[in-house]
Amino acid sequence: MLYFREMRYSQVFPKTQREAPSGAQSINHKLLVRAGFIDQLMAGSWTLLPLGLRVVQKINDIIREELNKTGAQELLMPLLHPKEIWNETGRWEGAKEIMYQFKKDEKEFALSFTHEEIVVDLIRKHQVSPKDFPIKVYHFSTKFRHELRAKSGILRGREFLMKDLYSAHLTEKDMLKYYHEVIAAYLKIFKRLGLDVKVVEASGGVFTDKHSHEFQVLTPVGEDTVFYCDSCDFAQNDEISKVKEGDACPKCSKGKIKTSKAIEVGNIFPLGTMYAEKMGAFYTDNEGNKKPLWLASYGIGPTRILGTLVEMFHDDKGIIWPESVTPFDAHLVEIQNSNVKSQNYNSKLKNLANDVYEKLQKAGVEVLYDDREATAGQKFADADLIGIPHRLVISEKTSGKIEWKERTKNETELLGLEEAIKRLKKA
Ligand code: ATP
Ligand code: MG
């Protein structure tokens, strides 16, 4: 991990802001902007500020770690695509609603909204032999989509980050075997991110005429509607589903069908042979027959996850980050006493806080240190807004010790540094 390990809040750009931007409707929009994690350039277009990028990098690391365990390899593909490659599968026309297409010097291009065609082109160009399969490659990159409604904060961007994985196989059986490995990997990823997901059957959209599987977080603020069984794992998106609330479950017949709004955080597609057939990605089997490759693709939206975490974990004071992706493990707050006339007293306090800051770093704790000249009220409000799970206060009242407070609790405790480090390392 190369991202910065420690930080003095006096140096962080930008600082928190008191008011949510006018027009912001969703919680993730309001809180992430106020806390200084993201900034909006125009509808659907966001800057990940240093704090926001740090959370997304942690989300990405979790995804990367679990995908690498399945044998997938990371690469990075271009975002500017020639029209010709999209014409090979008919998606220049078929997906033109969602694609940003444009002309420059008489040549036509699209900005990437996905990469199936690019991956199939890579494979066919490299003259792979049957021994080379399966091929599993993924990247983290920007996707551009002409979304009609881009109003749910960072949940729906016109330009957003996606991790997309593609796998190519000789047989359907092998594709389905890996497809199920990826479902298991996704479930681990979402569990580590602190998100409870349902695996939901859905249509394949502009990707395939077959069904797909979505990973949905049930919440009233979601844009999707899902039906699910209260007793088994049956779940369908309402766009395809024939069931309705209160029905007996068509799968287990014991349970009842319930419904909920949901946020789609991942979507995987068993694409079949259509892409390989249209683009001429074949291999020759043992009997000398030409056979098309089987393809599947698998998406997760890290920036949508950033917003989803805020929708799921917040209170009226601000964000509450899960331990696994919190931008820092600890928020160290130093409170100067404005009533104390003696400069000497306050500079002693500062030395103590600096010392604690350094010792925490040496112990491997990622710490945000609020070293500003500001009131206790302002620093505490900012700590609650930013949402780091552990707050450590050093003030006149703590007399050489540390006041420990969890973001989700009201009680405080006085601890020695050793004990605080022990707890932070366990978290
Ligand atoms: P939706 O139904 O929400 O429009 P989608 O089904 O079109 O999304 P996919 O093509 O399945 O999206 O993309 C894979 C993943 O990328 C989604 O599960 C989601 O996490 C993320 N994603 C898709 N569209 C957006 C977007 N506009 N902004 C942010 N993340 C997105
Ligand atoms: Mg989808």
Tab-separated table of C-alpha atoms and ligand atoms in Angstrom:
chain	number	residue	atom	x	y	z
A	1	MET	CA	0.000	0.000	0.000
A	2	LEU	CA	1.614	3.182	-1.142
A	3	TYR	CA	-1.038	5.668	-0.132
A	4	PHE	CA	-0.122	8.061	2.618
A	5	ARG	CA	-0.103	6.571	6.049
A	6	GLU	CA	-0.541	9.560	8.323
A	7	MET	CA	-1.824	13.064	8.085
A	8	ARG	CA	-2.101	16.272	9.994
A	9	TYR	CA	-5.579	17.642	9.429
A	10	SER	CA	-4.148	21.170	9.161
A	11	GLN	CA	-2.634	19.998	5.850
A	12	VAL	CA	-5.618	18.111	4.453
A	13	PHE	CA	-7.291	19.625	1.386
A	14	PRO	CA	-10.112	20.447	1.509
A	15	LYS	CA	-11.531	20.833	5.015
A	16	THR	CA	-15.089	20.017	6.084
A	17	GLN	CA	-17.910	22.350	5.186
A	18	ARG	CA	-20.856	23.246	7.382
A	19	GLU	CA	-23.580	23.255	4.734
A	20	ALA	CA	-24.502	20.605	2.198
A	21	PRO	CA	-24.489	21.856	-1.402
A	22	SER	CA	-27.831	23.287	-2.449
A	23	GLY	CA	-29.782	20.759	-4.464
A	24	ALA	CA	-28.092	17.762	-2.839
A	25	GLN	CA	-30.819	15.220	-2.123
A	26	SER	CA	-29.140	12.007	-1.089
A	27	ILE	CA	-27.331	11.365	2.178
A	28	ASN	CA	-24.159	10.209	0.422
A	29	HIS	CA	-24.027	13.421	-1.620
A	30	LYS	CA	-24.522	15.648	1.427
A	31	LEU	CA	-22.209	13.872	3.843
A	32	LEU	CA	-19.376	13.001	1.442
A	33	VAL	CA	-19.239	16.595	0.171
A	34	ARG	CA	-19.497	18.147	3.641
A	35	ALA	CA	-16.817	15.835	5.044
A	36	GLY	CA	-14.431	16.643	2.157
A	37	PHE	CA	-14.386	13.244	0.406
A	38	ILE	CA	-15.828	14.164	-3.014
A	39	ASP	CA	-16.595	17.206	-5.131
A	40	GLN	CA	-19.067	17.591	-7.979
A	41	LEU	CA	-17.917	19.078	-11.281
A	42	MET	CA	-21.302	18.707	-13.012
A	43	ALA	CA	-24.216	16.266	-12.811
A	44	GLY	CA	-22.777	12.744	-12.614
A	45	SER	CA	-19.146	13.840	-12.564
A	46	TRP	CA	-17.081	13.712	-9.381
A	47	THR	CA	-13.605	14.348	-8.075
A	48	LEU	CA	-12.400	11.866	-5.480
A	49	LEU	CA	-10.642	14.165	-3.019
A	50	PRO	CA	-7.685	12.811	-0.988
A	51	LEU	CA	-9.892	11.373	1.792
A	52	GLY	CA	-12.374	9.874	-0.695
A	53	LEU	CA	-9.639	8.415	-2.847
A	54	ARG	CA	-8.112	6.828	0.221
A	55	VAL	CA	-11.370	4.962	0.981
A	56	VAL	CA	-11.747	3.897	-2.665
A	57	GLN	CA	-8.163	2.612	-2.689
A	58	LYS	CA	-8.974	0.466	0.342
A	59	ILE	CA	-12.136	-0.822	-1.333
A	60	ASN	CA	-10.067	-1.621	-4.440
A	61	ASP	CA	-7.410	-3.437	-2.409
A	62	ILE	CA	-10.044	-5.748	-0.922
A	63	ILE	CA	-11.488	-6.460	-4.380
A	64	ARG	CA	-8.002	-7.009	-5.831
A	65	GLU	CA	-6.974	-9.373	-3.059
A	66	GLU	CA	-10.024	-11.609	-3.445
A	67	LEU	CA	-9.898	-11.633	-7.264
A	68	ASN	CA	-6.187	-12.447	-7.306
A	69	LYS	CA	-7.000	-15.491	-5.164
A	70	THR	CA	-9.169	-16.788	-8.031
A	71	GLY	CA	-6.158	-16.575	-10.365
A	72	ALA	CA	-7.329	-13.405	-12.131
A	73	GLN	CA	-4.650	-11.016	-13.441
A	74	GLU	CA	-4.779	-7.233	-13.392
A	75	LEU	CA	-4.141	-5.181	-16.523
A	76	LEU	CA	-5.284	-1.787	-17.786
A	77	MET	CA	-7.194	-1.237	-21.027
A	78	PRO	CA	-7.796	1.975	-22.995
A	79	LEU	CA	-10.904	4.121	-22.593
A	80	LEU	CA	-10.972	5.597	-26.103
A	81	HIS	CA	-12.331	3.009	-28.546
A	82	PRO	CA	-12.667	2.998	-32.345
A	83	LYS	CA	-16.175	2.625	-33.778
A	84	GLU	CA	-15.097	-0.418	-35.817
A	85	ILE	CA	-14.661	-2.675	-32.817
A	86	TRP	CA	-18.166	-1.874	-31.553
A	87	ASN	CA	-19.588	-2.544	-35.010
A	88	GLU	CA	-18.272	-6.098	-34.912
A	89	THR	CA	-20.861	-7.067	-32.291
A	90	GLY	CA	-23.512	-4.570	-33.364
A	91	ARG	CA	-23.265	-2.653	-30.118
A	92	TRP	CA	-22.303	0.673	-31.757
A	93	GLU	CA	-26.018	0.785	-32.661
A	94	GLY	CA	-27.360	-1.566	-29.993
A	95	ALA	CA	-25.905	0.337	-27.032
A	96	LYS	CA	-25.819	3.846	-28.488
A	97	GLU	CA	-28.248	5.179	-25.873
A	98	ILE	CA	-25.690	4.638	-23.153
A	99	MET	CA	-22.430	5.236	-25.072
A	100	TYR	CA	-20.712	8.584	-25.487
A	101	GLN	CA	-19.927	8.548	-29.213
A	102	PHE	CA	-18.212	11.296	-31.147
A	103	LYS	CA	-16.384	12.175	-34.315
A	104	LYS	CA	-12.907	13.692	-34.599
A	105	ASP	CA	-11.136	14.313	-37.928
A	106	GLU	CA	-13.719	12.188	-39.772
A	107	LYS	CA	-13.065	9.201	-37.521
A	108	GLU	CA	-15.639	7.962	-35.009
A	109	PHE	CA	-14.888	6.962	-31.422
A	110	ALA	CA	-16.624	5.964	-28.215
A	111	LEU	CA	-15.651	6.436	-24.604
A	112	SER	CA	-15.617	3.094	-22.836
A	113	PHE	CA	-18.821	2.026	-21.107
A	114	THR	CA	-17.550	-1.573	-20.805
A	115	HIS	CA	-14.752	-3.735	-22.309
A	116	GLU	CA	-16.067	-7.071	-23.664
A	117	GLU	CA	-15.099	-6.235	-27.250
A	118	ILE	CA	-11.640	-5.044	-26.223
A	119	VAL	CA	-10.934	-8.243	-24.268
A	120	VAL	CA	-12.085	-10.521	-27.107
A	121	ASP	CA	-9.887	-8.530	-29.490
A	122	LEU	CA	-6.907	-9.019	-27.170
A	123	ILE	CA	-7.464	-12.756	-26.993
A	124	ARG	CA	-7.951	-13.323	-30.723
A	125	LYS	CA	-4.835	-11.275	-31.533
A	126	HIS	CA	-2.621	-13.319	-29.277
A	127	GLN	CA	-3.184	-16.620	-31.078
A	128	VAL	CA	-3.955	-18.459	-27.897
A	129	SER	CA	-3.877	-22.242	-27.866
A	130	PRO	CA	-6.298	-24.414	-25.831
A	131	LYS	CA	-3.589	-24.801	-23.191
A	132	ASP	CA	-3.859	-21.093	-22.355
A	133	PHE	CA	-7.401	-21.318	-20.989
A	134	PRO	CA	-9.101	-20.166	-18.897
A	135	ILE	CA	-8.010	-16.545	-19.297
A	136	LYS	CA	-9.092	-14.229	-16.450
A	137	VAL	CA	-8.216	-10.544	-16.649
A	138	TYR	CA	-9.533	-7.475	-14.886
A	139	HIS	CA	-8.913	-3.794	-14.491
A	140	PHE	CA	-10.032	-0.837	-12.442
A	141	SER	CA	-10.927	1.969	-14.776
A	142	THR	CA	-13.286	4.785	-15.557
A	143	LYS	CA	-16.549	4.019	-17.330
A	144	PHE	CA	-18.544	6.637	-19.208
A	145	ARG	CA	-22.296	6.200	-19.482
A	146	HIS	CA	-24.968	8.533	-20.702
A	147	GLU	CA	-27.155	8.099	-17.608
A	148	LEU	CA	-30.442	9.963	-17.941
A	149	ARG	CA	-30.850	10.543	-14.245
A	150	ALA	CA	-27.673	11.319	-12.350
A	151	LYS	CA	-29.070	12.538	-9.088
A	152	SER	CA	-28.253	9.994	-6.386
A	153	GLY	CA	-24.908	11.517	-5.450
A	154	ILE	CA	-21.959	9.300	-6.256
A	155	LEU	CA	-24.229	6.239	-6.581
A	156	ARG	CA	-24.898	7.115	-10.220
A	157	GLY	CA	-22.174	8.868	-12.157
A	158	ARG	CA	-21.884	9.569	-15.871
A	159	GLU	CA	-18.214	8.900	-15.320
A	160	PHE	CA	-17.444	6.424	-12.546
A	161	LEU	CA	-14.984	3.785	-11.437
A	162	MET	CA	-15.598	0.121	-12.219
A	163	LYS	CA	-13.657	-3.010	-11.593
A	164	ASP	CA	-14.468	-5.237	-14.533
A	165	LEU	CA	-13.246	-8.802	-14.815
A	166	TYR	CA	-13.535	-10.911	-17.971
A	167	SER	CA	-13.029	-14.652	-18.253
A	168	ALA	CA	-12.726	-16.756	-21.419
A	169	HIS	CA	-13.121	-20.529	-21.453
A	170	LEU	CA	-13.133	-23.487	-23.828
A	171	THR	CA	-16.386	-24.925	-22.502
A	172	GLU	CA	-19.592	-23.752	-20.880
A	173	LYS	CA	-18.895	-26.072	-17.967
A	174	ASP	CA	-15.553	-24.431	-17.271
A	175	MET	CA	-17.110	-20.968	-17.586
A	176	LEU	CA	-19.846	-21.815	-15.086
A	177	LYS	CA	-17.319	-23.304	-12.672
A	178	TYR	CA	-15.353	-20.052	-12.616
A	179	TYR	CA	-18.572	-18.007	-12.559
A	180	HIS	CA	-19.445	-19.675	-9.252
A	181	GLU	CA	-15.941	-19.067	-7.901
A	182	VAL	CA	-16.430	-15.383	-8.650
A	183	ILE	CA	-19.807	-15.376	-6.857
A	184	ALA	CA	-18.015	-16.764	-3.792
A	185	ALA	CA	-15.216	-14.170	-4.150
A	186	TYR	CA	-17.781	-11.350	-4.467
A	187	LEU	CA	-19.574	-12.531	-1.325
A	188	LYS	CA	-16.251	-12.403	0.545
A	189	ILE	CA	-15.531	-8.925	-0.837
A	190	PHE	CA	-18.890	-7.504	0.236
A	191	LYS	CA	-18.641	-9.152	3.641
A	192	ARG	CA	-15.226	-7.552	4.185
A	193	LEU	CA	-16.693	-4.212	3.112
A	194	GLY	CA	-19.359	-4.572	5.802
A	195	LEU	CA	-22.177	-4.875	3.250
A	196	ASP	CA	-24.917	-7.452	3.487
A	197	VAL	CA	-25.793	-8.409	-0.118
A	198	LYS	CA	-28.383	-10.554	-1.826
A	199	VAL	CA	-27.494	-12.394	-5.025
A	200	VAL	CA	-30.381	-11.499	-7.316
A	201	GLU	CA	-31.351	-12.925	-10.718
A	202	ALA	CA	-31.766	-10.193	-13.336
A	203	SER	CA	-31.841	-9.618	-17.065
A	204	GLY	CA	-28.613	-9.199	-19.051
A	205	GLY	CA	-29.364	-5.677	-20.352
A	206	VAL	CA	-27.150	-4.555	-23.248
A	207	PHE	CA	-24.667	-7.321	-22.423
A	208	THR	CA	-26.512	-10.572	-23.094
A	209	ASP	CA	-29.926	-12.058	-23.800
A	210	LYS	CA	-29.264	-14.477	-20.929
A	211	HIS	CA	-29.933	-13.726	-17.272
A	212	SER	CA	-27.299	-12.173	-15.022
A	213	HIS	CA	-26.714	-12.002	-11.283
A	214	GLU	CA	-26.757	-8.763	-9.370
A	215	PHE	CA	-25.367	-8.141	-5.907
A	216	GLN	CA	-27.930	-5.961	-4.184
A	217	VAL	CA	-27.844	-4.130	-0.846
A	218	LEU	CA	-31.388	-3.851	0.495
A	219	THR	CA	-32.202	-0.281	1.522
A	220	PRO	CA	-35.146	2.067	1.016
A	221	VAL	CA	-32.864	4.557	-0.786
A	222	GLY	CA	-32.017	2.100	-3.591
A	223	GLU	CA	-33.283	2.636	-7.150
A	224	ASP	CA	-33.894	-1.051	-7.881
A	225	THR	CA	-36.735	-3.193	-6.548
A	226	VAL	CA	-36.067	-6.814	-5.654
A	227	PHE	CA	-38.280	-9.695	-4.602
A	228	TYR	CA	-36.782	-12.271	-2.290
A	229	CYS	CA	-37.798	-15.249	-0.204
A	230	ASP	CA	-37.774	-14.830	3.583
A	231	SER	CA	-36.615	-18.394	3.992
A	232	CYS	CA	-34.306	-19.498	1.101
A	233	ASP	CA	-31.884	-17.724	-1.262
A	234	PHE	CA	-34.451	-17.033	-4.012
A	235	ALA	CA	-34.202	-13.408	-5.207
A	236	GLN	CA	-35.134	-11.638	-8.460
A	237	ASN	CA	-35.050	-8.101	-9.793
A	238	ASP	CA	-38.601	-6.832	-10.415
A	239	GLU	CA	-37.705	-6.102	-14.087
A	240	ILE	CA	-37.826	-9.856	-14.789
A	241	SER	CA	-39.666	-11.266	-12.006
A	242	LYS	CA	-43.116	-12.827	-12.163
A	243	VAL	CA	-43.527	-13.117	-8.390
A	244	LYS	CA	-45.156	-10.545	-6.138
A	245	GLU	CA	-45.137	-9.718	-2.469
A	246	GLY	CA	-46.874	-12.318	-0.310
A	247	ASP	CA	-46.583	-15.162	-2.892
A	248	ALA	CA	-45.332	-18.544	-1.787
A	249	CYS	CA	-41.677	-18.889	-2.828
A	250	PRO	CA	-41.446	-20.660	-6.220
A	251	LYS	CA	-38.122	-22.208	-5.186
A	252	CYS	CA	-38.603	-23.618	-1.684
A	253	SER	CA	-42.432	-23.234	-1.434
A	254	LYS	CA	-42.027	-22.861	2.357
A	255	GLY	CA	-41.077	-19.171	2.437
A	256	LYS	CA	-43.028	-16.013	1.572
A	257	ILE	CA	-41.943	-13.445	-1.012
A	258	LYS	CA	-40.922	-10.058	0.339
A	259	THR	CA	-39.917	-6.938	-1.516
A	260	SER	CA	-37.424	-4.151	-0.936
A	261	LYS	CA	-35.691	-1.298	-2.681
A	262	ALA	CA	-32.002	-2.039	-3.255
A	263	ILE	CA	-28.696	-0.616	-4.519
A	264	GLU	CA	-26.919	-2.735	-7.134
A	265	VAL	CA	-23.238	-2.859	-6.143
A	266	GLY	CA	-22.136	-5.660	-8.472
A	267	ASN	CA	-23.381	-7.495	-11.559
A	268	ILE	CA	-22.022	-10.599	-13.281
A	269	PHE	CA	-22.905	-11.973	-16.705
A	270	PRO	CA	-22.501	-15.489	-18.148
A	271	LEU	CA	-22.241	-14.138	-21.684
A	272	GLY	CA	-21.884	-17.359	-23.673
A	273	THR	CA	-20.350	-17.561	-27.162
A	274	MET	CA	-22.005	-14.582	-28.885
A	275	TYR	CA	-19.009	-12.221	-28.561
A	276	ALA	CA	-16.494	-14.834	-29.739
A	277	GLU	CA	-18.677	-15.851	-32.691
A	278	LYS	CA	-19.231	-12.302	-33.861
A	279	MET	CA	-15.607	-11.309	-33.393
A	280	GLY	CA	-14.017	-14.532	-34.645
A	281	ALA	CA	-12.388	-15.727	-31.422
A	282	PHE	CA	-12.167	-19.490	-32.069
A	283	TYR	CA	-9.933	-22.353	-31.057
A	284	THR	CA	-9.419	-25.748	-32.679
A	285	ASP	CA	-10.358	-28.740	-30.526
A	286	ASN	CA	-8.722	-32.212	-30.520
A	287	GLU	CA	-10.901	-33.405	-33.396
A	288	GLY	CA	-9.887	-30.410	-35.503
A	289	ASN	CA	-13.220	-28.560	-35.109
A	290	LYS	CA	-13.327	-24.765	-34.844
A	291	LYS	CA	-15.099	-23.766	-31.627
A	292	PRO	CA	-15.996	-20.335	-30.211
A	293	LEU	CA	-14.782	-19.264	-26.782
A	294	TRP	CA	-17.156	-18.942	-23.816
A	295	LEU	CA	-17.090	-15.545	-22.179
A	296	ALA	CA	-18.292	-14.114	-18.874
A	297	SER	CA	-17.906	-10.639	-17.388
A	298	TYR	CA	-18.096	-9.398	-13.836
A	299	GLY	CA	-18.500	-5.798	-12.632
A	300	ILE	CA	-18.257	-4.018	-9.280
A	301	GLY	CA	-18.563	-0.263	-8.795
A	302	PRO	CA	-16.059	0.987	-6.170
A	303	THR	CA	-17.339	4.580	-6.283
A	304	ARG	CA	-20.932	3.374	-5.956
A	305	ILE	CA	-19.746	1.315	-2.973
A	306	LEU	CA	-18.247	4.473	-1.419
A	307	GLY	CA	-21.711	6.072	-1.578
A	308	THR	CA	-23.522	2.913	-0.491
A	309	LEU	CA	-21.381	2.636	2.651
A	310	VAL	CA	-22.396	6.179	3.607
A	311	GLU	CA	-26.070	5.453	2.924
A	312	MET	CA	-25.856	2.370	5.153
A	313	PHE	CA	-23.559	3.673	7.900
A	314	HIS	CA	-24.243	7.186	9.158
A	315	ASP	CA	-26.140	9.056	11.846
A	316	ASP	CA	-27.360	12.628	12.160
A	317	LYS	CA	-23.806	13.808	12.929
A	318	GLY	CA	-22.040	12.243	9.971
A	319	ILE	CA	-20.454	9.148	8.444
A	320	ILE	CA	-19.526	5.971	10.360
A	321	TRP	CA	-16.888	4.057	8.351
A	322	PRO	CA	-16.495	0.293	8.645
A	323	GLU	CA	-13.055	-0.650	10.050
A	324	SER	CA	-12.048	-2.336	6.776
A	325	VAL	CA	-12.131	0.814	4.634
A	326	THR	CA	-12.018	3.696	7.104
A	327	PRO	CA	-9.658	6.368	5.756
A	328	PHE	CA	-7.762	6.203	9.068
A	329	ASP	CA	-7.903	3.879	12.082
A	330	ALA	CA	-7.802	6.703	14.609
A	331	HIS	CA	-8.725	10.376	14.763
A	332	LEU	CA	-6.375	12.071	17.207
A	333	VAL	CA	-7.744	15.366	18.524
A	334	GLU	CA	-5.685	17.822	20.499
A	335	ILE	CA	-7.697	20.390	22.505
A	336	GLN	CA	-5.933	23.553	23.575
A	337	ASN	CA	-7.283	25.421	26.569
A	338	SER	CA	-8.054	28.995	25.563
A	339	ASN	CA	-8.527	30.007	29.218
A	340	VAL	CA	-5.027	29.032	30.129
A	341	LYS	CA	-2.925	32.126	29.767
A	342	SER	CA	0.352	30.280	29.904
A	343	GLN	CA	1.733	29.542	26.439
A	344	ASN	CA	3.956	27.100	28.162
A	345	TYR	CA	1.011	24.968	29.218
A	346	ASN	CA	-0.465	24.687	25.717
A	347	SER	CA	2.866	23.983	24.102
A	348	LYS	CA	3.385	21.108	26.542
A	349	LEU	CA	0.033	19.731	25.464
A	350	LYS	CA	1.040	20.033	21.809
A	351	ASN	CA	4.290	18.190	22.484
A	352	LEU	CA	2.378	15.403	24.147
A	353	ALA	CA	-0.065	15.140	21.234
A	354	ASN	CA	2.804	15.149	18.738
A	355	ASP	CA	4.499	12.408	20.678
A	356	VAL	CA	1.332	10.286	20.717
A	357	TYR	CA	0.895	10.928	16.984
A	358	GLU	CA	4.401	9.672	16.252
A	359	LYS	CA	4.102	6.659	18.527
A	360	LEU	CA	0.800	5.642	16.937
A	361	GLN	CA	2.423	5.768	13.500
A	362	LYS	CA	5.408	3.756	14.691
A	363	ALA	CA	2.978	1.130	15.986
A	364	GLY	CA	1.485	0.911	12.479
A	365	VAL	CA	-1.738	2.769	13.257
A	366	GLU	CA	-3.095	5.000	10.480
A	367	VAL	CA	-3.935	8.238	12.212
A	368	LEU	CA	-5.516	11.540	11.268
A	369	TYR	CA	-4.241	14.177	13.680
A	370	ASP	CA	-6.371	17.291	14.154
A	371	ASP	CA	-3.584	19.718	15.036
A	372	ARG	CA	-5.494	22.878	14.044
A	373	GLU	CA	-6.097	25.862	16.226
A	374	ALA	CA	-9.824	25.374	16.581
A	375	THR	CA	-12.381	24.920	19.340
A	376	ALA	CA	-13.199	21.576	20.907
A	377	GLY	CA	-16.728	21.889	19.542
A	378	GLN	CA	-15.523	22.333	15.975
A	379	LYS	CA	-12.985	19.507	16.184
A	380	PHE	CA	-15.506	17.064	17.674
A	381	ALA	CA	-18.152	17.974	15.109
A	382	ASP	CA	-15.613	17.428	12.315
A	383	ALA	CA	-14.509	14.093	13.794
A	384	ASP	CA	-18.136	12.926	13.872
A	385	LEU	CA	-18.731	14.140	10.313
A	386	ILE	CA	-15.580	12.497	8.889
A	387	GLY	CA	-16.538	9.270	10.633
A	388	ILE	CA	-13.314	7.542	11.669
A	389	PRO	CA	-14.372	4.755	14.068
A	390	HIS	CA	-12.039	5.673	16.989
A	391	ARG	CA	-11.501	9.142	18.457
A	392	LEU	CA	-8.515	9.828	20.719
A	393	VAL	CA	-8.531	13.138	22.612
A	394	ILE	CA	-5.632	14.811	24.399
A	395	SER	CA	-6.567	17.811	26.513
A	396	GLU	CA	-6.018	19.396	29.882
A	397	LYS	CA	-8.667	17.058	31.297
A	398	THR	CA	-6.965	13.878	30.163
A	399	SER	CA	-3.869	14.685	32.282
A	400	GLY	CA	-1.295	12.811	30.257
A	401	LYS	CA	-3.648	10.016	29.224
A	402	ILE	CA	-5.872	9.594	26.172
A	403	GLU	CA	-9.640	9.937	26.097
A	404	TRP	CA	-10.935	7.080	23.952
A	405	LYS	CA	-14.324	7.220	22.242
A	406	GLU	CA	-15.925	4.986	19.646
A	407	ARG	CA	-17.772	6.815	16.851
A	408	THR	CA	-20.917	4.765	17.532
A	409	LYS	CA	-20.958	5.253	21.319
A	410	ASN	CA	-21.407	8.151	23.701
A	411	GLU	CA	-19.194	6.960	26.566
A	412	THR	CA	-15.556	7.935	26.838
A	413	GLU	CA	-12.722	6.178	28.687
A	414	LEU	CA	-9.309	7.323	29.843
A	415	LEU	CA	-6.555	5.028	28.582
A	416	GLY	CA	-2.792	4.829	28.522
A	417	LEU	CA	-1.168	4.914	25.070
A	418	GLU	CA	-0.208	1.223	25.207
A	419	GLU	CA	-3.790	0.162	25.816
A	420	ALA	CA	-5.082	2.455	23.029
A	421	ILE	CA	-2.581	0.957	20.579
A	422	LYS	CA	-3.532	-2.559	21.654
A	423	ARG	CA	-7.215	-1.857	20.946
A	424	LEU	CA	-6.489	-0.177	17.614
A	425	LYS	CA	-4.350	-3.078	16.444
A	426	LYS	CA	-7.147	-5.503	17.313
A	427	ALA	CA	-9.803	-3.497	15.453
B	1	ATP	P1	-27.692	0.359	-13.016
B	1	ATP	O1	-28.740	-0.687	-13.231
B	1	ATP	O2	-27.593	0.832	-11.600
B	1	ATP	O3	-27.750	1.474	-14.014
B	1	ATP	P2	-26.011	-1.277	-14.544
B	1	ATP	O4	-26.746	-2.544	-14.351
B	1	ATP	O5	-26.200	-0.520	-15.801
B	1	ATP	O6	-26.299	-0.322	-13.300
B	1	ATP	P3	-23.519	-2.705	-14.802
B	1	ATP	O7	-23.237	-2.552	-16.233
B	1	ATP	O8	-24.061	-3.973	-14.312
B	1	ATP	O9	-24.449	-1.490	-14.307
B	1	ATP	O10	-22.211	-2.247	-14.023
B	1	ATP	C1	-21.526	-2.992	-13.040
B	1	ATP	C2	-21.425	-2.221	-11.752
B	1	ATP	O11	-20.911	-0.906	-11.956
B	1	ATP	C3	-22.775	-1.983	-11.100
B	1	ATP	O12	-23.159	-3.110	-10.365
B	1	ATP	C4	-22.477	-0.780	-10.219
B	1	ATP	O13	-21.810	-1.180	-9.032
B	1	ATP	C5	-21.498	0.017	-11.063
B	1	ATP	N1	-22.186	1.073	-11.812
B	1	ATP	C6	-22.967	0.929	-12.912
B	1	ATP	N2	-23.434	2.097	-13.354
B	1	ATP	C7	-22.932	3.029	-12.503
B	1	ATP	C8	-23.031	4.441	-12.445
B	1	ATP	N3	-23.737	5.122	-13.332
B	1	ATP	N4	-22.382	5.092	-11.451
B	1	ATP	C9	-21.646	4.412	-10.536
B	1	ATP	N5	-21.511	3.076	-10.552
B	1	ATP	C10	-22.138	2.382	-11.518
B	2	MG	MG	-26.105	-4.085	-13.671
